[in-house]
């Protein structure tokens, strides 16, 4: 088949000269049917469905063949040599019949060529191999075709609708690929190794054709990249899997791309109106997030655990990129934070879900944040039209309605659900400190909004229905207020007590005051406005506690010696201490 076949180069040059002379004289022989063949007979017995290019004059081709005579006797085969033919077509390096028979052929096409003698080895033949005037039969399969003028061919198979950035020179990329020869023979795949191929682009780490083919790709994009051999492994090939002068086809899926100079990228997805405060370093934040790789693969989500992620911002408790990305956010804001690997988990990755050199994308919803130094934030929503001369103070007994929610609007509690106002004595540690503070200074009928940080609410542990470290939002309305009593007092007189207190209390004048007489007397003082009991307590229990305090020998009766006012007791205690 070759003019440079098995004989020496000198013999072949002589054969070539004789063959050209024979062709010039128009030599021909009979076809199998008995008539002379003027040209190559081409039988295309397998034509592939897709034929992106056909062989043209000057193309470089790689093919296998079997060569036989008319009787079927084989005279040559590339299969027997386990070596493809790799040669340029149409420049005189092949017998004329083969040159013509290969024209227009597609990769993976199979042809049977009948080459008359004058287009083969003519009247001379090849000594010991091909007799003179032999008609030659070739079964050919084309495996590769390229041209020195070829460039890298890029076909986009799938392009995602959102492309945050495209590959540029000096970027670091992670991608999956299937590598095949032009005839579809697979030689390598990243999928079999269970990991992406990670490398820099345009830095000489890749074959030139792949460097070119990756440029402009988006994360999640799929491409078919066809690379001619002079932009791949050229005349040497690579090992046993890529033969010399082989065109390469890569099916590539780009997973992610970044540049070592990249900073954190922020995209605001939703910004609530009225953002009066933004997170700064040192704030403690609660947020939800979905974490994914650049190709959309989800690796973690706080939603799956049904609780927020809680951390300090800017203090090194989270990866540096997240520390940066959370600062400047508003409560209720949704933002997308794209973090390059050098600000995430670096070259090593972490666990089995975040590979090395992975770009991370977090879709974050800021639930709330606070600073450990934050006070209660108080905003007056409305005040009663009439003048307010007295406001709630420590020790006062107050009744108020409230609605309590998280800052994201999640409703927690409401006094309206119980059909009655909440009752509390301010400063008695019966309500959370922040609410106690927020109720002070209110007028009856006033409405306030209170933002209570967790260190003034339920702290890191939370409470029933309240998450740990949650900032609470209260809307409160003060319904009533009563002056409280001094600490330790259960009853106070509005004026001086009776001069003969025991005689007035001893209703039957028997020298003893039982519980019934004591209760009747105290209730009469309250009814007549002469004194008042500790507000917010069951009057019967309060009077019972007062009786127990005065019945010092616990015999069920109070005597004149036992009865003492608390103010007198306090004075005696001072003298004793002095």
Short mmCIF file of C-alpha atoms in Angstrom, two decimals, residues 52-564:
data_model
loop_
_atom_site.label_atom_id
_atom_site.label_comp_id
_atom_site.label_asym_id
_atom_site.label_seq_id
_atom_site.Cartn_x
_atom_site.Cartn_y
_atom_site.Cartn_z
CA UNK A 52 -18.32 16.21 11.46
CA UNK A 53 -15.58 16.24 8.81
CA UNK A 54 -14.44 14.31 5.75
CA UNK A 55 -10.91 13.57 4.61
CA UNK A 56 -9.52 16.15 2.22
CA UNK A 57 -6.29 16.54 0.32
CA UNK A 58 -3.43 17.32 2.71
CA UNK A 59 -5.15 15.91 5.80
CA UNK A 60 -3.27 13.71 8.22
CA UNK A 61 -5.09 10.42 8.80
CA UNK A 62 -4.78 7.38 11.00
CA UNK A 63 -6.42 4.16 9.85
CA UNK A 64 -6.36 0.38 9.96
CA UNK A 65 -6.54 -1.83 6.88
CA UNK A 66 -6.39 -5.36 5.53
CA UNK A 67 -4.95 -5.77 2.03
CA UNK A 68 -5.86 -8.83 -0.10
CA UNK A 69 -5.76 -10.00 -3.69
CA UNK A 70 -8.80 -10.93 -5.75
CA UNK A 71 -8.66 -14.50 -4.47
CA UNK A 72 -8.76 -13.29 -0.86
CA UNK A 73 -5.14 -14.00 -0.09
CA UNK A 74 -3.82 -11.39 2.35
CA UNK A 75 -0.66 -9.58 1.42
CA UNK A 76 -0.54 -6.95 4.19
CA UNK A 77 -2.40 -5.80 7.32
CA UNK A 78 -1.87 -3.02 9.83
CA UNK A 79 -3.70 -5.17 12.37
CA UNK A 80 -0.97 -7.79 12.16
CA UNK A 81 1.60 -5.13 13.00
CA UNK A 82 -0.60 -3.75 15.82
CA UNK A 83 0.16 -0.32 14.44
CA UNK A 84 -2.13 2.18 12.77
CA UNK A 85 -1.14 3.83 9.54
CA UNK A 86 -0.45 7.51 10.23
CA UNK A 87 0.22 9.56 7.12
CA UNK A 88 -0.71 12.64 5.07
CA UNK A 89 -3.20 12.05 2.26
CA UNK A 90 -2.84 13.33 -1.29
CA UNK A 91 0.81 14.30 -1.28
CA UNK A 92 2.21 11.18 -2.98
CA UNK A 93 3.11 9.19 0.09
CA UNK A 94 0.48 6.56 -0.66
CA UNK A 95 -0.35 4.66 -3.82
CA UNK A 96 -2.69 6.72 -5.92
CA UNK A 97 -5.58 4.34 -5.39
CA UNK A 98 -5.37 4.61 -1.62
CA UNK A 99 -5.05 8.38 -1.83
CA UNK A 100 -8.25 8.51 -3.88
CA UNK A 101 -10.06 5.89 -1.82
CA UNK A 102 -9.58 7.75 1.44
CA UNK A 103 -10.97 11.05 0.14
CA UNK A 104 -14.28 12.05 1.71
CA UNK A 105 -14.04 9.36 4.36
CA UNK A 106 -15.50 9.91 7.89
CA UNK A 107 -14.04 8.81 11.17
CA UNK A 108 -15.26 5.26 11.97
CA UNK A 109 -16.38 4.78 8.38
CA UNK A 110 -15.50 1.42 6.82
CA UNK A 111 -14.76 1.11 3.12
CA UNK A 112 -13.78 -1.60 0.71
CA UNK A 113 -11.46 -0.27 -1.99
CA UNK A 114 -10.70 -2.06 -5.25
CA UNK A 115 -7.53 -0.53 -6.65
CA UNK A 116 -6.65 -1.31 -10.29
CA UNK A 117 -2.98 -2.00 -11.05
CA UNK A 118 -2.31 1.34 -12.65
CA UNK A 119 -3.41 3.03 -9.38
CA UNK A 120 -1.51 0.50 -7.29
CA UNK A 121 1.88 -1.01 -8.02
CA UNK A 122 1.43 -1.29 -11.82
CA UNK A 123 3.23 -3.77 -14.05
CA UNK A 124 6.20 -3.97 -11.74
CA UNK A 125 4.54 -4.92 -8.44
CA UNK A 126 6.62 -5.37 -5.32
CA UNK A 127 9.10 -8.22 -5.42
CA UNK A 128 8.10 -11.11 -3.21
CA UNK A 129 4.94 -9.37 -2.07
CA UNK A 130 2.74 -8.02 -4.87
CA UNK A 131 2.90 -9.53 -8.36
CA UNK A 132 2.86 -7.33 -11.46
CA UNK A 133 -0.49 -6.02 -12.68
CA UNK A 134 -2.25 -7.01 -9.43
CA UNK A 135 -5.65 -5.61 -8.52
CA UNK A 136 -5.62 -4.81 -4.81
CA UNK A 137 -8.48 -5.05 -2.32
CA UNK A 138 -8.39 -3.00 0.88
CA UNK A 139 -10.77 -3.06 3.84
CA UNK A 140 -10.19 0.28 5.58
CA UNK A 141 -11.51 1.83 8.79
CA UNK A 142 -10.68 5.49 9.41
CA UNK A 143 -9.87 6.32 13.04
CA UNK A 144 -8.57 9.89 12.96
CA UNK A 145 -8.23 12.90 10.67
CA UNK A 146 -6.70 16.33 11.23
CA UNK A 147 -4.91 19.11 9.47
CA UNK A 148 -2.06 21.41 10.44
CA UNK A 149 -4.44 24.33 10.01
CA UNK A 150 -6.82 22.88 12.61
CA UNK A 151 -7.56 24.68 15.87
CA UNK A 152 -9.17 23.46 19.05
CA UNK A 153 -12.85 22.76 18.39
CA UNK A 154 -15.21 23.61 21.24
CA UNK A 155 -18.87 22.58 21.36
CA UNK A 156 -21.05 23.68 24.28
CA UNK A 157 -23.27 20.78 25.29
CA UNK A 158 -24.91 22.42 28.30
CA UNK A 159 -24.58 25.93 29.66
CA UNK A 160 -26.19 26.82 33.00
CA UNK A 161 -28.58 29.79 33.01
CA UNK A 162 -26.51 31.58 35.65
CA UNK A 163 -22.80 32.10 35.00
CA UNK A 164 -21.11 33.91 37.92
CA UNK A 165 -17.72 33.91 36.17
CA UNK A 166 -15.86 32.38 33.24
CA UNK A 167 -12.48 30.68 33.17
CA UNK A 168 -9.52 32.93 32.41
CA UNK A 169 -5.77 32.37 32.21
CA UNK A 170 -4.16 31.79 35.64
CA UNK A 171 -7.46 30.57 37.14
CA UNK A 172 -7.54 27.37 39.15
CA UNK A 173 -10.20 24.95 37.94
CA UNK A 174 -11.74 21.68 39.08
CA UNK A 175 -13.40 19.60 36.40
CA UNK A 176 -14.49 16.11 35.46
CA UNK A 177 -13.72 14.68 32.04
CA UNK A 178 -13.98 11.66 29.80
CA UNK A 179 -11.11 11.43 27.32
CA UNK A 180 -11.42 9.48 24.07
CA UNK A 181 -9.66 9.22 20.75
CA UNK A 182 -11.49 10.55 17.72
CA UNK A 183 -12.95 7.10 17.01
CA UNK A 184 -14.47 6.94 20.50
CA UNK A 185 -11.82 4.74 22.15
CA UNK A 186 -11.64 5.79 25.81
CA UNK A 187 -8.19 6.43 27.22
CA UNK A 188 -8.88 8.19 30.54
CA UNK A 189 -11.62 9.50 32.82
CA UNK A 190 -11.60 11.47 36.06
CA UNK A 191 -14.82 9.76 37.17
CA UNK A 192 -13.06 6.43 37.67
CA UNK A 193 -10.72 8.06 40.20
CA UNK A 194 -13.55 9.43 42.29
CA UNK A 195 -12.33 13.02 42.16
CA UNK A 196 -12.04 16.02 39.90
CA UNK A 197 -8.97 17.00 37.94
CA UNK A 198 -7.60 20.13 39.61
CA UNK A 199 -5.14 22.46 37.92
CA UNK A 200 -4.20 25.96 36.85
CA UNK A 201 -5.18 27.14 33.37
CA UNK A 202 -2.68 28.77 31.05
CA UNK A 203 0.30 27.99 33.24
CA UNK A 204 1.74 25.06 31.29
CA UNK A 205 0.28 22.37 33.53
CA UNK A 206 -2.05 21.12 30.78
CA UNK A 207 -1.66 20.27 27.13
CA UNK A 208 -2.04 23.42 25.07
CA UNK A 209 -5.35 22.38 23.55
CA UNK A 210 -6.97 21.84 26.95
CA UNK A 211 -5.65 25.19 28.15
CA UNK A 212 -7.44 26.78 25.20
CA UNK A 213 -10.58 24.66 25.41
CA UNK A 214 -11.31 25.53 29.05
CA UNK A 215 -11.20 29.29 28.54
CA UNK A 216 -14.58 30.98 28.86
CA UNK A 217 -16.26 28.03 30.60
CA UNK A 218 -18.84 28.59 33.34
CA UNK A 219 -19.21 26.44 36.44
CA UNK A 220 -21.68 23.68 35.63
CA UNK A 221 -21.04 23.98 31.88
CA UNK A 222 -20.45 20.88 29.76
CA UNK A 223 -18.21 21.06 26.71
CA UNK A 224 -16.85 18.81 24.02
CA UNK A 225 -13.26 19.78 23.24
CA UNK A 226 -11.56 18.29 20.18
CA UNK A 227 -7.79 18.80 20.19
CA UNK A 228 -5.50 18.13 17.22
CA UNK A 229 -2.34 16.17 18.07
CA UNK A 230 0.06 19.09 17.68
CA UNK A 231 -1.83 20.77 20.56
CA UNK A 232 -1.93 17.50 22.50
CA UNK A 233 0.76 14.80 22.73
CA UNK A 234 2.03 15.10 19.16
CA UNK A 235 4.31 12.58 17.49
CA UNK A 236 5.23 10.78 20.73
CA UNK A 237 1.76 10.14 22.10
CA UNK A 238 1.46 9.29 25.77
CA UNK A 239 2.23 5.87 27.19
CA UNK A 240 0.24 3.01 25.77
CA UNK A 241 -3.14 4.76 25.81
CA UNK A 242 -2.60 7.70 23.44
CA UNK A 243 -0.90 6.76 20.16
CA UNK A 244 1.31 9.17 18.24
CA UNK A 245 -0.41 11.83 16.14
CA UNK A 246 -3.77 11.21 17.84
CA UNK A 247 -6.57 13.74 17.99
CA UNK A 248 -8.15 13.83 21.44
CA UNK A 249 -11.78 14.37 22.42
CA UNK A 250 -12.65 15.51 25.93
CA UNK A 251 -16.15 15.68 27.39
CA UNK A 252 -15.64 18.20 30.20
CA UNK A 253 -17.85 19.25 33.12
CA UNK A 254 -16.51 22.31 34.94
CA UNK A 255 -17.15 22.02 38.67
CA UNK A 256 -15.70 25.31 39.85
CA UNK A 257 -13.20 28.03 39.11
CA UNK A 258 -11.37 30.59 41.19
CA UNK A 259 -8.26 32.68 41.17
CA UNK A 260 -5.79 32.84 44.06
CA UNK A 261 -6.35 36.59 44.07
CA UNK A 262 -10.13 36.25 44.50
CA UNK A 263 -11.87 37.86 47.46
CA UNK A 264 -15.21 36.90 48.97
CA UNK A 265 -18.08 37.74 46.62
CA UNK A 266 -21.36 39.00 48.08
CA UNK A 267 -24.74 39.09 46.39
CA UNK A 268 -27.78 40.49 48.20
CA UNK A 269 -30.79 38.30 47.40
CA UNK A 270 -33.30 40.04 49.67
CA UNK A 271 -32.91 43.12 51.86
CA UNK A 272 -35.72 43.89 54.30
CA UNK A 273 -36.82 47.54 54.54
CA UNK A 274 -35.72 49.63 57.48
CA UNK A 275 -32.30 48.15 58.12
CA UNK A 276 -31.06 50.31 61.00
CA UNK A 277 -28.18 48.15 62.11
CA UNK A 278 -25.60 46.00 60.32
CA UNK A 279 -23.52 43.22 61.79
CA UNK A 280 -19.96 44.05 62.85
CA UNK A 281 -17.08 42.02 64.21
CA UNK A 282 -17.82 40.91 67.76
CA UNK A 283 -21.56 40.46 67.20
CA UNK A 284 -23.17 37.14 67.97
CA UNK A 285 -25.31 35.95 65.08
CA UNK A 286 -27.95 33.30 64.41
CA UNK A 287 -28.46 32.39 60.77
CA UNK A 288 -29.70 29.67 58.47
CA UNK A 289 -27.74 28.55 55.44
CA UNK A 290 -27.54 26.17 52.52
CA UNK A 291 -23.96 25.35 51.55
CA UNK A 292 -23.19 24.07 48.06
CA UNK A 293 -20.28 23.62 45.73
CA UNK A 294 -20.05 25.74 42.61
CA UNK A 295 -21.76 23.06 40.50
CA UNK A 296 -24.77 23.12 42.83
CA UNK A 297 -23.92 20.03 44.89
CA UNK A 298 -25.34 20.58 48.39
CA UNK A 299 -22.86 19.70 51.14
CA UNK A 300 -24.58 21.07 54.26
CA UNK A 301 -27.70 22.87 55.45
CA UNK A 302 -28.78 24.24 58.80
CA UNK A 303 -32.39 23.71 57.73
CA UNK A 304 -31.86 19.94 57.73
CA UNK A 305 -31.01 20.16 61.43
CA UNK A 306 -33.99 22.41 62.10
CA UNK A 307 -31.90 24.92 63.99
CA UNK A 308 -29.84 27.99 63.22
CA UNK A 309 -26.08 28.16 63.18
CA UNK A 310 -25.00 30.38 66.06
CA UNK A 311 -21.61 32.03 66.25
CA UNK A 312 -19.61 35.16 66.87
CA UNK A 313 -18.72 37.13 63.76
CA UNK A 314 -15.18 38.24 63.01
CA UNK A 315 -13.69 36.26 65.88
CA UNK A 316 -12.29 33.25 63.98
CA UNK A 317 -15.01 30.81 64.97
CA UNK A 318 -15.95 30.20 61.31
CA UNK A 319 -13.89 30.02 58.10
CA UNK A 320 -12.35 33.39 57.17
CA UNK A 321 -14.58 33.84 54.12
CA UNK A 322 -17.74 33.40 56.16
CA UNK A 323 -16.41 35.75 58.83
CA UNK A 324 -16.03 38.39 56.12
CA UNK A 325 -19.25 37.59 54.32
CA UNK A 326 -21.50 37.93 57.37
CA UNK A 327 -20.27 41.37 58.34
CA UNK A 328 -22.40 44.24 57.11
CA UNK A 329 -25.55 42.12 56.89
CA UNK A 330 -28.95 43.17 58.21
CA UNK A 331 -31.40 41.20 60.29
CA UNK A 332 -33.72 39.34 57.92
CA UNK A 333 -31.37 39.78 54.97
CA UNK A 334 -30.75 36.96 52.52
CA UNK A 335 -27.37 37.01 50.82
CA UNK A 336 -25.19 34.71 48.74
CA UNK A 337 -21.58 34.40 49.87
CA UNK A 338 -19.08 32.88 47.42
CA UNK A 339 -15.85 31.89 49.13
CA UNK A 340 -12.66 30.88 47.30
CA UNK A 341 -10.83 27.89 48.77
CA UNK A 342 -7.96 29.91 50.25
CA UNK A 343 -10.59 31.57 52.47
CA UNK A 344 -12.43 28.29 53.10
CA UNK A 345 -10.92 24.81 53.55
CA UNK A 346 -7.94 25.20 51.21
CA UNK A 347 -6.26 22.48 49.21
CA UNK A 348 -7.18 19.69 51.62
CA UNK A 349 -10.92 20.29 51.92
CA UNK A 350 -12.70 18.75 54.89
CA UNK A 351 -14.59 15.53 55.48
CA UNK A 352 -16.00 13.61 52.55
CA UNK A 353 -18.27 16.36 51.23
CA UNK A 354 -15.95 19.33 50.66
CA UNK A 355 -13.10 18.38 48.32
CA UNK A 356 -9.76 20.11 48.21
CA UNK A 357 -9.57 23.50 46.46
CA UNK A 358 -13.37 23.79 46.39
CA UNK A 359 -15.17 27.11 45.99
CA UNK A 360 -18.06 27.25 48.48
CA UNK A 361 -21.37 29.05 48.01
CA UNK A 362 -23.55 29.83 51.01
CA UNK A 363 -27.11 31.10 50.69
CA UNK A 364 -27.58 32.73 54.09
CA UNK A 365 -30.66 34.03 55.91
CA UNK A 366 -29.76 36.27 58.85
CA UNK A 367 -32.21 35.57 61.68
CA UNK A 368 -30.79 37.94 64.29
CA UNK A 369 -27.61 39.22 65.83
CA UNK A 370 -26.63 41.12 68.93
CA UNK A 371 -23.62 42.25 70.85
CA UNK A 372 -22.97 41.12 74.43
CA UNK A 373 -22.88 44.80 75.38
CA UNK A 374 -26.31 45.56 73.85
CA UNK A 375 -28.98 47.09 76.12
CA UNK A 376 -32.70 46.70 75.62
CA UNK A 377 -33.85 48.71 72.61
CA UNK A 378 -37.04 50.63 73.46
CA UNK A 379 -39.29 52.24 70.90
CA UNK A 380 -42.51 53.98 71.89
CA UNK A 381 -45.32 53.06 69.52
CA UNK A 382 -48.08 55.16 71.15
CA UNK A 383 -48.83 57.06 74.36
CA UNK A 384 -52.19 57.90 75.95
CA UNK A 385 -53.52 61.36 75.07
CA UNK A 386 -53.94 62.42 78.68
CA UNK A 387 -51.02 63.63 80.77
CA UNK A 388 -49.06 60.84 82.41
CA UNK A 389 -47.80 61.88 85.86
CA UNK A 390 -46.87 58.46 87.16
CA UNK A 391 -44.93 55.75 85.35
CA UNK A 392 -44.08 52.17 86.23
CA UNK A 393 -41.09 51.79 88.54
CA UNK A 394 -39.28 49.09 90.43
CA UNK A 395 -41.56 47.43 92.97
CA UNK A 396 -44.75 48.38 91.12
CA UNK A 397 -47.30 45.75 90.36
CA UNK A 398 -48.23 45.98 86.67
CA UNK A 399 -50.64 44.32 84.29
CA UNK A 400 -49.72 44.34 80.60
CA UNK A 401 -50.54 42.68 77.32
CA UNK A 402 -47.71 41.49 75.09
CA UNK A 403 -46.84 39.74 71.86
CA UNK A 404 -43.45 38.03 71.74
CA UNK A 405 -41.71 36.88 68.55
CA UNK A 406 -38.29 36.23 67.09
CA UNK A 407 -36.81 38.88 64.84
CA UNK A 408 -37.67 36.82 61.75
CA UNK A 409 -41.35 37.15 62.68
CA UNK A 410 -41.80 33.73 64.26
CA UNK A 411 -44.52 34.13 66.91
CA UNK A 412 -43.62 32.68 70.30
CA UNK A 413 -46.10 33.83 72.96
CA UNK A 414 -48.95 36.28 73.45
CA UNK A 415 -50.95 37.24 76.52
CA UNK A 416 -53.96 37.58 74.23
CA UNK A 417 -53.91 33.81 73.82
CA UNK A 418 -54.73 33.50 77.53
CA UNK A 419 -57.49 36.09 77.52
CA UNK A 420 -55.98 38.14 80.34
CA UNK A 421 -53.06 40.51 80.87
CA UNK A 422 -49.78 39.28 82.29
CA UNK A 423 -49.09 40.36 85.88
CA UNK A 424 -45.71 41.08 87.42
CA UNK A 425 -43.99 43.03 90.15
CA UNK A 426 -41.17 44.97 88.60
CA UNK A 427 -37.79 44.10 90.00
CA UNK A 428 -39.04 40.88 91.62
CA UNK A 429 -37.21 38.69 89.06
CA UNK A 430 -40.46 37.12 87.92
CA UNK A 431 -39.92 38.08 84.26
CA UNK A 432 -36.78 38.21 82.10
CA UNK A 433 -34.52 41.12 82.87
CA UNK A 434 -34.93 42.81 79.51
CA UNK A 435 -38.73 42.83 79.74
CA UNK A 436 -38.55 44.09 83.32
CA UNK A 437 -36.35 46.95 82.12
CA UNK A 438 -38.54 47.72 79.14
CA UNK A 439 -41.70 48.02 81.24
CA UNK A 440 -40.16 50.58 83.56
CA UNK A 441 -41.04 54.18 82.80
CA UNK A 442 -44.26 53.25 80.97
CA UNK A 443 -47.54 55.07 81.38
CA UNK A 444 -50.79 53.19 81.66
CA UNK A 445 -52.10 52.88 78.09
CA UNK A 446 -48.67 53.27 76.51
CA UNK A 447 -47.49 50.81 73.84
CA UNK A 448 -43.83 49.97 73.31
CA UNK A 449 -41.66 47.79 71.11
CA UNK A 450 -38.79 46.13 72.96
CA UNK A 451 -35.81 44.36 71.38
CA UNK A 452 -34.26 42.19 74.08
CA UNK A 453 -30.80 40.63 73.51
CA UNK A 454 -30.39 37.04 74.76
CA UNK A 455 -28.16 37.93 77.72
CA UNK A 456 -31.16 39.90 79.03
CA UNK A 457 -33.61 37.19 77.98
CA UNK A 458 -33.16 33.40 78.01
CA UNK A 459 -29.43 33.28 77.25
CA UNK A 460 -27.53 30.64 75.32
CA UNK A 461 -29.77 27.79 76.51
CA UNK A 462 -33.08 29.35 75.54
CA UNK A 463 -36.33 28.21 77.11
CA UNK A 464 -39.38 26.22 76.11
CA UNK A 465 -40.18 27.41 72.62
CA UNK A 466 -37.31 29.93 72.63
CA UNK A 467 -34.09 29.00 70.78
CA UNK A 468 -30.77 29.50 72.47
CA UNK A 469 -29.13 32.92 71.99
CA UNK A 470 -32.33 34.32 70.46
CA UNK A 471 -33.04 38.05 70.33
CA UNK A 472 -36.67 38.61 71.33
CA UNK A 473 -39.09 41.20 70.02
CA UNK A 474 -41.90 42.33 72.35
CA UNK A 475 -44.85 44.57 71.70
CA UNK A 476 -46.23 45.52 75.12
CA UNK A 477 -49.16 47.64 76.31
CA UNK A 478 -49.36 48.66 79.99
CA UNK A 479 -52.92 48.08 81.20
CA UNK A 480 -52.63 49.06 84.87
CA UNK A 481 -50.11 49.94 87.54
CA UNK A 482 -50.13 49.78 91.32
CA UNK A 483 -47.50 51.17 93.63
CA UNK A 484 -45.45 48.40 95.08
CA UNK A 485 -44.39 47.88 98.67
CA UNK A 486 -40.92 48.21 100.11
CA UNK A 487 -38.86 45.07 99.95
CA UNK A 488 -39.93 42.56 102.60
CA UNK A 489 -43.28 44.24 103.31
CA UNK A 490 -46.63 42.48 102.87
CA UNK A 491 -48.79 45.39 104.05
CA UNK A 492 -48.25 49.11 104.49
CA UNK A 493 -50.32 51.81 106.18
CA UNK A 494 -51.33 54.84 104.20
CA UNK A 495 -51.15 56.86 107.40
CA UNK A 496 -50.04 56.24 110.94
CA UNK A 497 -51.34 52.96 112.33
CA UNK A 498 -53.84 53.05 115.26
CA UNK A 499 -52.31 53.99 118.59
CA UNK A 500 -53.82 50.90 120.24
CA UNK A 501 -53.31 48.48 117.36
CA UNK A 502 -53.66 45.27 119.37
CA UNK A 503 -56.84 46.43 121.14
CA UNK A 504 -58.41 47.35 117.79
CA UNK A 505 -57.39 44.00 116.32
CA UNK A 506 -58.69 42.00 119.33
CA UNK A 507 -62.30 42.15 118.30
CA UNK A 508 -63.72 40.01 121.17
CA UNK A 509 -61.37 41.56 123.74
CA UNK A 510 -60.14 38.21 125.08
CA UNK A 511 -56.44 39.17 124.92
CA UNK A 512 -55.72 36.99 121.90
CA UNK A 513 -56.14 37.46 118.16
CA UNK A 514 -56.89 34.26 116.21
CA UNK A 515 -56.52 34.07 112.38
CA UNK A 516 -60.17 34.95 111.80
CA UNK A 517 -59.97 38.19 113.80
CA UNK A 518 -56.63 39.09 112.17
CA UNK A 519 -58.00 38.56 108.66
CA UNK A 520 -61.18 40.53 109.40
CA UNK A 521 -59.17 43.45 110.76
CA UNK A 522 -56.68 43.63 107.85
CA UNK A 523 -59.42 43.41 105.24
CA UNK A 524 -61.27 46.26 106.95
CA UNK A 525 -58.15 48.45 106.79
CA UNK A 526 -57.79 47.77 103.07
CA UNK A 527 -61.49 48.36 102.46
CA UNK A 528 -61.41 51.68 104.32
CA UNK A 529 -58.30 52.81 102.41
CA UNK A 530 -56.14 52.92 105.51
CA UNK A 531 -53.59 50.47 104.15
CA UNK A 532 -52.86 48.09 101.27
CA UNK A 533 -51.56 44.62 100.78
CA UNK A 534 -48.68 43.52 98.57
CA UNK A 535 -50.11 43.72 95.04
CA UNK A 536 -50.10 40.79 92.68
CA UNK A 537 -50.55 38.16 95.39
CA UNK A 538 -53.57 36.24 96.64
CA UNK A 539 -54.89 38.44 99.51
CA UNK A 540 -55.76 35.39 101.64
CA UNK A 541 -52.25 33.99 101.25
CA UNK A 542 -50.69 37.36 102.01
CA UNK A 543 -52.80 37.80 105.16
CA UNK A 544 -51.96 34.23 106.17
CA UNK A 545 -48.25 34.95 105.78
CA UNK A 546 -48.64 38.10 107.85
CA UNK A 547 -50.35 36.13 110.64
CA UNK A 548 -47.62 33.50 110.63
CA UNK A 549 -45.00 36.23 110.95
CA UNK A 550 -46.76 37.70 114.05
CA UNK A 551 -47.62 34.38 115.72
CA UNK A 552 -44.10 34.01 116.98
CA UNK A 553 -44.67 30.99 119.19
CA UNK A 554 -46.83 29.36 116.53
CA UNK A 555 -49.68 28.59 118.97
CA UNK A 556 -52.37 29.82 116.58
CA UNK A 557 -52.96 33.15 118.31
CA UNK A 558 -51.26 36.54 118.44
CA UNK A 559 -50.76 38.25 121.80
CA UNK A 560 -49.94 41.87 122.57
CA UNK A 561 -46.35 40.88 123.29
CA UNK A 562 -46.01 39.14 119.93
CA UNK A 563 -47.53 41.88 117.75
CA UNK A 564 -44.93 44.19 116.26
#
